[in-house]
PDB file of C-alpha atoms in Angstrom:
ATOM      1  CA  UNK A   8     134.013 100.554 106.638  1.00  0.00           C
ATOM      2  CA  UNK A   9     132.611 104.070 106.757  1.00  0.00           C
ATOM      3  CA  UNK A  10     129.435 104.309 108.892  1.00  0.00           C
ATOM      4  CA  UNK A  11     126.245 105.063 106.971  1.00  0.00           C
ATOM      5  CA  UNK A  12     125.239 108.686 107.264  1.00  0.00           C
ATOM      6  CA  UNK A  13     121.514 108.848 108.156  1.00  0.00           C
ATOM      7  CA  UNK A  14     121.081 111.693 105.672  1.00  0.00           C
ATOM      8  CA  UNK A  15     122.845 109.793 102.875  1.00  0.00           C
ATOM      9  CA  UNK A  16     120.842 109.993  99.655  1.00  0.00           C
ATOM     10  CA  UNK A  17     122.057 106.578  98.481  1.00  0.00           C
ATOM     11  CA  UNK A  18     119.544 104.188  96.990  1.00  0.00           C
ATOM     12  CA  UNK A  19     120.594 101.729  99.727  1.00  0.00           C
ATOM     13  CA  UNK A  20     120.356 104.208 102.616  1.00  0.00           C
ATOM     14  CA  UNK A  21     117.459 102.259 104.169  1.00  0.00           C
ATOM     15  CA  UNK A  22     118.232  98.552 103.927  1.00  0.00           C
ATOM     16  CA  UNK A  23     114.704  97.638 105.063  1.00  0.00           C
ATOM     17  CA  UNK A  24     113.414  99.429 101.949  1.00  0.00           C
ATOM     18  CA  UNK A  25     115.478  98.187  98.990  1.00  0.00           C
ATOM     19  CA  UNK A  26     115.102  99.885  95.598  1.00  0.00           C
ATOM     20  CA  UNK A  27     112.956  98.476  92.839  1.00  0.00           C
ATOM     21  CA  UNK A  28     114.698  96.389  90.189  1.00  0.00           C
ATOM     22  CA  UNK A  29     113.920  98.013  86.845  1.00  0.00           C
ATOM     23  CA  UNK A  30     115.380  95.184  84.762  1.00  0.00           C
ATOM     24  CA  UNK A  31     113.368  92.537  86.598  1.00  0.00           C
ATOM     25  CA  UNK A  32     110.173  94.586  86.332  1.00  0.00           C
ATOM     26  CA  UNK A  33     110.611  95.001  82.580  1.00  0.00           C
ATOM     27  CA  UNK A  34     111.380  91.317  82.151  1.00  0.00           C
ATOM     28  CA  UNK A  35     108.272  90.349  84.079  1.00  0.00           C
ATOM     29  CA  UNK A  36     105.789  92.839  82.598  1.00  0.00           C
ATOM     30  CA  UNK A  37     106.845  93.986  79.119  1.00  0.00           C
ATOM     31  CA  UNK A  38     105.943  91.393  76.481  1.00  0.00           C
ATOM     32  CA  UNK A  39     104.836  91.199  72.854  1.00  0.00           C
ATOM     33  CA  UNK A  40     101.110  91.800  72.599  1.00  0.00           C
ATOM     34  CA  UNK A  41     100.880  93.049  76.175  1.00  0.00           C
ATOM     35  CA  UNK A  42      99.768  96.428  77.455  1.00  0.00           C
ATOM     36  CA  UNK A  43     103.060  97.626  78.853  1.00  0.00           C
ATOM     37  CA  UNK A  44     105.437  99.281  76.434  1.00  0.00           C
ATOM     38  CA  UNK A  45     108.130 100.400  78.855  1.00  0.00           C
ATOM     39  CA  UNK A  46     108.717 100.688  82.602  1.00  0.00           C
ATOM     40  CA  UNK A  47     110.966 103.411  83.939  1.00  0.00           C
ATOM     41  CA  UNK A  48     111.939 103.799  87.599  1.00  0.00           C
ATOM     42  CA  UNK A  49     113.345 107.147  88.758  1.00  0.00           C
ATOM     43  CA  UNK A  50     114.830 107.865  92.193  1.00  0.00           C
ATOM     44  CA  UNK A  51     112.789 111.006  92.768  1.00  0.00           C
ATOM     45  CA  UNK A  52     110.343 113.296  91.014  1.00  0.00           C
ATOM     46  CA  UNK A  53     107.668 115.817  91.861  1.00  0.00           C
ATOM     47  CA  UNK A  54     104.763 113.821  90.450  1.00  0.00           C
ATOM     48  CA  UNK A  55     104.767 110.812  88.137  1.00  0.00           C
ATOM     49  CA  UNK A  56     101.387 111.919  86.804  1.00  0.00           C
ATOM     50  CA  UNK A  57     102.607 115.402  85.899  1.00  0.00           C
ATOM     51  CA  UNK A  58     105.723 113.953  84.253  1.00  0.00           C
ATOM     52  CA  UNK A  59     103.806 111.402  82.184  1.00  0.00           C
ATOM     53  CA  UNK A  60     101.131 113.906  81.114  1.00  0.00           C
ATOM     54  CA  UNK A  61     103.879 116.279  79.955  1.00  0.00           C
ATOM     55  CA  UNK A  62     105.674 113.522  78.034  1.00  0.00           C
ATOM     56  CA  UNK A  63     102.438 112.455  76.369  1.00  0.00           C
ATOM     57  CA  UNK A  64     101.757 116.051  75.342  1.00  0.00           C
ATOM     58  CA  UNK A  65     105.217 116.260  73.782  1.00  0.00           C
ATOM     59  CA  UNK A  66     104.285 113.366  71.496  1.00  0.00           C
ATOM     60  CA  UNK A  67     105.758 109.988  70.661  1.00  0.00           C
ATOM     61  CA  UNK A  68     104.751 108.231  73.870  1.00  0.00           C
ATOM     62  CA  UNK A  69     102.992 104.923  73.340  1.00  0.00           C
ATOM     63  CA  UNK A  70     100.162 103.469  75.380  1.00  0.00           C
ATOM     64  CA  UNK A  71     101.440 101.350  78.239  1.00  0.00           C
ATOM     65  CA  UNK A  72     104.289 103.610  79.304  1.00  0.00           C
ATOM     66  CA  UNK A  73     104.785 103.241  83.065  1.00  0.00           C
ATOM     67  CA  UNK A  74     106.674 105.715  85.230  1.00  0.00           C
ATOM     68  CA  UNK A  75     107.557 104.707  88.793  1.00  0.00           C
ATOM     69  CA  UNK A  76     109.199 106.929  91.410  1.00  0.00           C
ATOM     70  CA  UNK A  77     110.994 105.765  94.530  1.00  0.00           C
ATOM     71  CA  UNK A  78     110.033 109.109  96.067  1.00  0.00           C
ATOM     72  CA  UNK A  79     107.573 111.850  95.111  1.00  0.00           C
ATOM     73  CA  UNK A  80     108.132 115.366  96.392  1.00  0.00           C
ATOM     74  CA  UNK A  81     104.952 116.968  95.063  1.00  0.00           C
ATOM     75  CA  UNK A  82     102.492 114.075  94.883  1.00  0.00           C
ATOM     76  CA  UNK A  83      98.895 115.081  94.320  1.00  0.00           C
ATOM     77  CA  UNK A  84      95.563 113.527  95.117  1.00  0.00           C
ATOM     78  CA  UNK A  85      92.042 114.578  94.274  1.00  0.00           C
ATOM     79  CA  UNK A  86      91.222 118.275  94.756  1.00  0.00           C
ATOM     80  CA  UNK A  87      94.971 118.943  94.330  1.00  0.00           C
ATOM     81  CA  UNK A  88      95.770 117.690  97.832  1.00  0.00           C
ATOM     82  CA  UNK A  89      99.444 117.069  98.585  1.00  0.00           C
ATOM     83  CA  UNK A  90     101.012 114.235 100.517  1.00  0.00           C
ATOM     84  CA  UNK A  91     104.521 112.927 101.098  1.00  0.00           C
ATOM     85  CA  UNK A  92     106.158 109.700 102.246  1.00  0.00           C
ATOM     86  CA  UNK A  93     109.706 108.508 102.982  1.00  0.00           C
ATOM     87  CA  UNK A  94     111.700 107.210  99.988  1.00  0.00           C
ATOM     88  CA  UNK A  95     110.877 103.616  98.972  1.00  0.00           C
ATOM     89  CA  UNK A  96     108.107 103.354 101.582  1.00  0.00           C
ATOM     90  CA  UNK A  97     105.360 102.942  99.003  1.00  0.00           C
ATOM     91  CA  UNK A  98     104.426 102.425  95.390  1.00  0.00           C
ATOM     92  CA  UNK A  99     104.095 105.631  93.392  1.00  0.00           C
ATOM     93  CA  UNK A 100     103.468 105.133  89.687  1.00  0.00           C
ATOM     94  CA  UNK A 101     101.525 106.303  86.653  1.00  0.00           C
ATOM     95  CA  UNK A 102     100.389 104.556  83.468  1.00  0.00           C
ATOM     96  CA  UNK A 103      99.491 106.102  80.105  1.00  0.00           C
ATOM     97  CA  UNK A 104      96.344 104.620  78.532  1.00  0.00           C
ATOM     98  CA  UNK A 105      94.783 105.361  75.144  1.00  0.00           C
ATOM     99  CA  UNK A 106      91.378 103.602  75.070  1.00  0.00           C
ATOM    100  CA  UNK A 107      90.489 104.832  71.586  1.00  0.00           C
ATOM    101  CA  UNK A 108      87.779 102.204  71.026  1.00  0.00           C
ATOM    102  CA  UNK A 109      85.912 103.263  74.172  1.00  0.00           C
ATOM    103  CA  UNK A 110      83.545 106.272  74.089  1.00  0.00           C
ATOM    104  CA  UNK A 111      84.968 109.146  76.136  1.00  0.00           C
ATOM    105  CA  UNK A 112      81.732 109.197  78.162  1.00  0.00           C
ATOM    106  CA  UNK A 113      82.821 105.871  79.680  1.00  0.00           C
ATOM    107  CA  UNK A 114      86.355 106.943  80.594  1.00  0.00           C
ATOM    108  CA  UNK A 115      85.059 107.934  84.016  1.00  0.00           C
ATOM    109  CA  UNK A 116      85.190 104.237  84.882  1.00  0.00           C
ATOM    110  CA  UNK A 117      88.984 104.139  84.621  1.00  0.00           C
ATOM    111  CA  UNK A 118      89.702 105.325  88.203  1.00  0.00           C
ATOM    112  CA  UNK A 119      87.185 102.761  89.493  1.00  0.00           C
ATOM    113  CA  UNK A 120      88.715 100.061  87.277  1.00  0.00           C
ATOM    114  CA  UNK A 121      92.136 100.942  88.656  1.00  0.00           C
ATOM    115  CA  UNK A 122      90.807 100.653  92.197  1.00  0.00           C
ATOM    116  CA  UNK A 123      89.535  97.151  91.469  1.00  0.00           C
ATOM    117  CA  UNK A 124      92.898  96.224  89.935  1.00  0.00           C
ATOM    118  CA  UNK A 125      94.854  97.569  92.907  1.00  0.00           C
ATOM    119  CA  UNK A 126      92.645  95.734  95.390  1.00  0.00           C
ATOM    120  CA  UNK A 127      92.906  92.526  93.348  1.00  0.00           C
ATOM    121  CA  UNK A 128      96.673  92.711  93.035  1.00  0.00           C
ATOM    122  CA  UNK A 129      97.276  93.502  96.701  1.00  0.00           C
ATOM    123  CA  UNK A 130      94.986  90.704  97.857  1.00  0.00           C
ATOM    124  CA  UNK A 131      97.000  88.241  95.787  1.00  0.00           C
ATOM    125  CA  UNK A 132     100.475  89.496  96.607  1.00  0.00           C
ATOM    126  CA  UNK A 133     100.138  90.859 100.141  1.00  0.00           C
ATOM    127  CA  UNK A 134      97.216  88.916 101.565  1.00  0.00           C
ATOM    128  CA  UNK A 135      95.604  92.140 102.760  1.00  0.00           C
ATOM    129  CA  UNK A 136      91.865  92.718 102.780  1.00  0.00           C
ATOM    130  CA  UNK A 137      91.157  96.058 101.170  1.00  0.00           C
ATOM    131  CA  UNK A 138      88.030  98.046 100.435  1.00  0.00           C
ATOM    132  CA  UNK A 139      87.316 100.818  97.967  1.00  0.00           C
ATOM    133  CA  UNK A 140      85.983 104.192  98.990  1.00  0.00           C
ATOM    134  CA  UNK A 141      84.261 105.868  96.060  1.00  0.00           C
ATOM    135  CA  UNK A 142      85.678 107.209  93.868  1.00  0.00           C
ATOM    136  CA  UNK A 143      89.400 106.613  94.317  1.00  0.00           C
ATOM    137  CA  UNK A 144      90.612 105.643  97.799  1.00  0.00           C
ATOM    138  CA  UNK A 145      91.976 102.314  98.985  1.00  0.00           C
ATOM    139  CA  UNK A 146      91.061 101.440 102.570  1.00  0.00           C
ATOM    140  CA  UNK A 147      92.658  98.965 104.977  1.00  0.00           C
ATOM    141  CA  UNK A 148      91.826  98.039 108.560  1.00  0.00           C
ATOM    142  CA  UNK A 149      94.350  98.960 111.251  1.00  0.00           C
ATOM    143  CA  UNK A 150      93.510  98.191 114.868  1.00  0.00           C
ATOM    144  CA  UNK A 151      89.844  97.775 114.005  1.00  0.00           C
ATOM    145  CA  UNK A 152      89.699 101.180 112.302  1.00  0.00           C
ATOM    146  CA  UNK A 153      89.233 101.982 108.632  1.00  0.00           C
ATOM    147  CA  UNK A 154      92.292 103.810 107.271  1.00  0.00           C
ATOM    148  CA  UNK A 155      93.264 105.196 103.873  1.00  0.00           C
ATOM    149  CA  UNK A 156      96.327 103.433 102.471  1.00  0.00           C
ATOM    150  CA  UNK A 157      96.221 104.568  98.870  1.00  0.00           C
ATOM    151  CA  UNK A 158      94.666 106.769  96.258  1.00  0.00           C
ATOM    152  CA  UNK A 159      94.155 107.095  92.513  1.00  0.00           C
ATOM    153  CA  UNK A 160      94.303 110.159  90.282  1.00  0.00           C
ATOM    154  CA  UNK A 161      93.240 110.282  86.615  1.00  0.00           C
ATOM    155  CA  UNK A 162      94.275 113.111  84.292  1.00  0.00           C
ATOM    156  CA  UNK A 163      93.630 113.635  80.595  1.00  0.00           C
ATOM    157  CA  UNK A 164      96.667 113.524  78.343  1.00  0.00           C
ATOM    158  CA  UNK A 165      95.755 115.125  75.056  1.00  0.00           C
ATOM    159  CA  UNK A 166      92.660 114.189  73.053  1.00  0.00           C
ATOM    160  CA  UNK A 167      93.083 110.406  73.149  1.00  0.00           C
ATOM    161  CA  UNK A 168      95.014 109.662  76.317  1.00  0.00           C
ATOM    162  CA  UNK A 169      94.552 109.450  80.051  1.00  0.00           C
ATOM    163  CA  UNK A 170      97.189 109.027  82.740  1.00  0.00           C
ATOM    164  CA  UNK A 171      96.255 106.974  85.791  1.00  0.00           C
ATOM    165  CA  UNK A 172      98.349 107.604  88.875  1.00  0.00           C
ATOM    166  CA  UNK A 173      98.469 105.337  91.923  1.00  0.00           C
ATOM    167  CA  UNK A 174      99.983 105.895  95.347  1.00  0.00           C
ATOM    168  CA  UNK A 175     100.042 103.111  97.952  1.00  0.00           C
ATOM    169  CA  UNK A 176     101.531 103.245 101.453  1.00  0.00           C
ATOM    170  CA  UNK A 177     103.409  99.964 101.772  1.00  0.00           C
ATOM    171  CA  UNK A 178     105.870  99.942 104.689  1.00  0.00           C
ATOM    172  CA  UNK A 179     104.986 103.178 106.494  1.00  0.00           C
ATOM    173  CA  UNK A 180     105.317 102.820 110.252  1.00  0.00           C
ATOM    174  CA  UNK A 181     102.941 104.452 112.714  1.00  0.00           C
ATOM    175  CA  UNK A 182     105.349 107.299 113.460  1.00  0.00           C
ATOM    176  CA  UNK A 183     105.689 108.047 109.728  1.00  0.00           C
ATOM    177  CA  UNK A 184     102.009 108.460 108.909  1.00  0.00           C
ATOM    178  CA  UNK A 185     101.230 111.888 107.413  1.00  0.00           C
ATOM    179  CA  UNK A 186      97.939 112.053 109.334  1.00  0.00           C
ATOM    180  CA  UNK A 187      96.477 109.804 112.066  1.00  0.00           C
ATOM    181  CA  UNK A 188      93.737 108.618 109.703  1.00  0.00           C
ATOM    182  CA  UNK A 189      96.255 107.150 107.261  1.00  0.00           C
ATOM    183  CA  UNK A 190      97.331 103.518 107.112  1.00  0.00           C
ATOM    184  CA  UNK A 191      99.708 101.226 105.280  1.00  0.00           C
ATOM    185  CA  UNK A 192      99.880  97.630 104.142  1.00  0.00           C
ATOM    186  CA  UNK A 193     102.433  96.887 106.871  1.00  0.00           C
ATOM    187  CA  UNK A 194     100.190  98.279 109.614  1.00  0.00           C
ATOM    188  CA  UNK A 195      97.286  96.266 108.193  1.00  0.00           C
ATOM    189  CA  UNK A 196      99.244  93.039 108.615  1.00  0.00           C
ATOM    190  CA  UNK A 197     100.484  92.439 105.072  1.00  0.00           C
ATOM    191  CA  UNK A 198     102.121  89.066 104.522  1.00  0.00           C
ATOM    192  CA  UNK A 199     104.976  90.868 102.768  1.00  0.00           C
ATOM    193  CA  UNK A 200     106.090  94.402 101.930  1.00  0.00           C
ATOM    194  CA  UNK A 201     108.520  93.640  99.104  1.00  0.00           C
ATOM    195  CA  UNK A 202     107.427  96.213  96.558  1.00  0.00           C
ATOM    196  CA  UNK A 203     108.596  94.324  93.446  1.00  0.00           C
ATOM    197  CA  UNK A 204     105.981  91.532  93.651  1.00  0.00           C
ATOM    198  CA  UNK A 205     103.349  94.015  94.835  1.00  0.00           C
ATOM    199  CA  UNK A 206     103.891  96.285  91.831  1.00  0.00           C
ATOM    200  CA  UNK A 207     103.916  93.360  89.423  1.00  0.00           C
ATOM    201  CA  UNK A 208     100.662  92.001  90.848  1.00  0.00           C
ATOM    202  CA  UNK A 209      98.911  95.377  90.638  1.00  0.00           C
ATOM    203  CA  UNK A 210     100.100  96.071  87.077  1.00  0.00           C
ATOM    204  CA  UNK A 211      99.094  92.598  85.907  1.00  0.00           C
ATOM    205  CA  UNK A 212      95.632  93.041  87.430  1.00  0.00           C
ATOM    206  CA  UNK A 213      95.357  96.455  85.760  1.00  0.00           C
ATOM    207  CA  UNK A 214      96.307  94.966  82.397  1.00  0.00           C
ATOM    208  CA  UNK A 215      93.697  92.228  82.838  1.00  0.00           C
ATOM    209  CA  UNK A 216      90.835  94.530  83.845  1.00  0.00           C
ATOM    210  CA  UNK A 217      91.711  97.167  81.264  1.00  0.00           C
ATOM    211  CA  UNK A 218      91.723  94.505  78.552  1.00  0.00           C
ATOM    212  CA  UNK A 219      88.293  93.224  79.596  1.00  0.00           C
ATOM    213  CA  UNK A 220      86.838  96.743  79.789  1.00  0.00           C
ATOM    214  CA  UNK A 221      88.281  97.785  76.444  1.00  0.00           C
ATOM    215  CA  UNK A 222      87.074  94.582  74.732  1.00  0.00           C
ATOM    216  CA  UNK A 223      83.564  95.365  76.024  1.00  0.00           C
ATOM    217  CA  UNK A 224      83.703  98.857  74.533  1.00  0.00           C
ATOM    218  CA  UNK A 225      83.877 100.288  78.034  1.00  0.00           C
ATOM    219  CA  UNK A 226      80.566  98.753  79.092  1.00  0.00           C
ATOM    220  CA  UNK A 227      81.039  98.200  82.856  1.00  0.00           C
ATOM    221  CA  UNK A 228      78.229  95.685  83.090  1.00  0.00           C
ATOM    222  CA  UNK A 229      79.345  93.454  80.219  1.00  0.00           C
ATOM    223  CA  UNK A 230      82.945  93.175  81.478  1.00  0.00           C
ATOM    224  CA  UNK A 231      81.909  92.636  85.110  1.00  0.00           C
ATOM    225  CA  UNK A 232      83.521  95.829  86.371  1.00  0.00           C
ATOM    226  CA  UNK A 233      80.359  97.383  87.795  1.00  0.00           C
ATOM    227  CA  UNK A 234      79.485  94.244  89.755  1.00  0.00           C
ATOM    228  CA  UNK A 235      83.028  93.759  91.057  1.00  0.00           C
ATOM    229  CA  UNK A 236      83.459  97.376  92.140  1.00  0.00           C
ATOM    230  CA  UNK A 237      80.078  97.325  93.854  1.00  0.00           C
ATOM    231  CA  UNK A 238      81.028  94.180  95.781  1.00  0.00           C
ATOM    232  CA  UNK A 239      84.228  95.755  97.081  1.00  0.00           C
ATOM    233  CA  UNK A 240      82.971  99.285  97.693  1.00  0.00           C
ATOM    234  CA  UNK A 241      82.906 100.334 101.353  1.00  0.00           C
ATOM    235  CA  UNK A 242      80.870 103.443 100.524  1.00  0.00           C
ATOM    236  CA  UNK A 243      77.720 101.641  99.423  1.00  0.00           C
ATOM    237  CA  UNK A 244      75.180 101.116 102.191  1.00  0.00           C
ATOM    238  CA  UNK A 245      76.723 103.897 104.277  1.00  0.00           C
ATOM    239  CA  UNK A 246      75.349 107.258 105.287  1.00  0.00           C
ATOM    240  CA  UNK A 247      77.590 109.761 103.542  1.00  0.00           C
ATOM    241  CA  UNK A 248      78.043 113.435 102.942  1.00  0.00           C
ATOM    242  CA  UNK A 249      79.018 114.424  99.428  1.00  0.00           C
ATOM    243  CA  UNK A 250      80.812 117.752  99.326  1.00  0.00           C
ATOM    244  CA  UNK A 251      80.177 119.016  95.814  1.00  0.00           C
ATOM    245  CA  UNK A 252      81.578 121.805  93.651  1.00  0.00           C
ATOM    246  CA  UNK A 253      80.024 125.187  94.387  1.00  0.00           C
ATOM    247  CA  UNK A 254      80.036 124.688  98.176  1.00  0.00           C
ATOM    248  CA  UNK A 255      77.012 122.397  97.981  1.00  0.00           C
ATOM    249  CA  UNK A 256      76.630 119.175  99.936  1.00  0.00           C
ATOM    250  CA  UNK A 257      74.288 116.200  99.850  1.00  0.00           C
ATOM    251  CA  UNK A 258      73.671 113.875 102.804  1.00  0.00           C
ATOM    252  CA  UNK A 259      72.028 110.495 102.462  1.00  0.00           C
ATOM    253  CA  UNK A 260      72.579 106.792 101.952  1.00  0.00           C
ATOM    254  CA  UNK A 261      74.887 105.674  99.162  1.00  0.00           C
ATOM    255  CA  UNK A 262      72.666 103.111  97.481  1.00  0.00           C
ATOM    256  CA  UNK A 263      74.199 102.275  94.093  1.00  0.00           C
ATOM    257  CA  UNK A 264      76.594 103.004  91.269  1.00  0.00           C
ATOM    258  CA  UNK A 265      74.922 103.938  88.008  1.00  0.00           C
ATOM    259  CA  UNK A 266      76.080 102.971  84.523  1.00  0.00           C
ATOM    260  CA  UNK A 267      78.365 106.004  84.348  1.00  0.00           C
ATOM    261  CA  UNK A 268      80.154 105.143  87.589  1.00  0.00           C
ATOM    262  CA  UNK A 269      78.400 107.864  89.557  1.00  0.00           C
ATOM    263  CA  UNK A 270      77.469 107.340  93.196  1.00  0.00           C
ATOM    264  CA  UNK A 271      73.722 107.414  93.743  1.00  0.00           C
ATOM    265  CA  UNK A 272      72.722 108.983  97.065  1.00  0.00           C
ATOM    266  CA  UNK A 273      69.220 108.594  98.472  1.00  0.00           C
ATOM    267  CA  UNK A 274      68.451 111.715 100.492  1.00  0.00           C
ATOM    268  CA  UNK A 275      66.029 112.120 103.379  1.00  0.00           C
ATOM    269  CA  UNK A 276      63.690 113.951 101.002  1.00  0.00           C
ATOM    270  CA  UNK A 277      63.240 110.787  98.953  1.00  0.00           C
ATOM    271  CA  UNK A 278      65.404 112.000  96.068  1.00  0.00           C
ATOM    272  CA  UNK A 279      68.030 109.783  94.460  1.00  0.00           C
ATOM    273  CA  UNK A 280      70.861 112.044  93.360  1.00  0.00           C
ATOM    274  CA  UNK A 281      73.752 110.774  91.235  1.00  0.00           C
ATOM    275  CA  UNK A 282      77.108 112.310  92.155  1.00  0.00           C
ATOM    276  CA  UNK A 283      79.848 112.274  89.540  1.00  0.00           C
ATOM    277  CA  UNK A 284      82.466 114.372  91.322  1.00  0.00           C
ATOM    278  CA  UNK A 285      82.999 115.438  94.886  1.00  0.00           C
ATOM    279  CA  UNK A 286      84.510 114.555  98.222  1.00  0.00           C
ATOM    280  CA  UNK A 287      82.726 111.751 100.081  1.00  0.00           C
ATOM    281  CA  UNK A 288      82.712 111.538 103.871  1.00  0.00           C
ATOM    282  CA  UNK A 289      81.611 108.307 105.555  1.00  0.00           C
ATOM    283  CA  UNK A 290      79.388 109.417 108.439  1.00  0.00           C
ATOM    284  CA  UNK A 291      79.060 106.136 110.315  1.00  0.00           C
ATOM    285  CA  UNK A 292      80.813 102.767 110.421  1.00  0.00           C
ATOM    286  CA  UNK A 293      79.613 100.013 108.140  1.00  0.00           C
TER     287      UNK A 293
END
């Protein structure tokens, strides 16, 4: 038998990180009357979000299309930040949604809804306690420290669509972390790092929450989304610094989420300022 070349590009080059089973994923998630229309797994791409947005713009792509990559070479987070991870070490996927019955003003809840779905799915399938950092980070605890293990990116796709992208570090080891502040499900003590059940659990939770939100016309209070996100949000009750567009910043206590999903910050001057976009820095432990 020929020894395995460490640089081999084979889908089985790392036996501790087996490839996803496309057929099994489709069988488990695509059903009549369900959200998911198709699930495609590709070995490598620059960004699943960019690919899905481009396909949606070209026309003919139905709601519920899911694109999963075993490896992303140009993955993007908020503020166009880049990150990379070894092949098959995480879950990197995007979903096309077309919430036509929901006013566009409420679409800002979709990244928060996705965060709730990811946390719900991972708790069920991996037994990992997670927390949500507003607006789109997934936090885990590693060695008593809060670490980022995932992120969410939402991008418009034409007039009636939005692509939600998710990246989750699953089996990354300490020596593979892109930055010391990063974490993974494995380092947080996950009960399992088999990505098939993890992806299924997250997508099922997303389908459930999206269905509730859409049925409520996007009202986050009626469908329970606002209450659930608030309960799992690690940002609330913390002293934070919001770095806003235009080189402006606001420091204060994060006290609430308003009906539009904005973070309300109470400043030292007694002003409550809602923040809809920006980078949030936690200034002290919870």
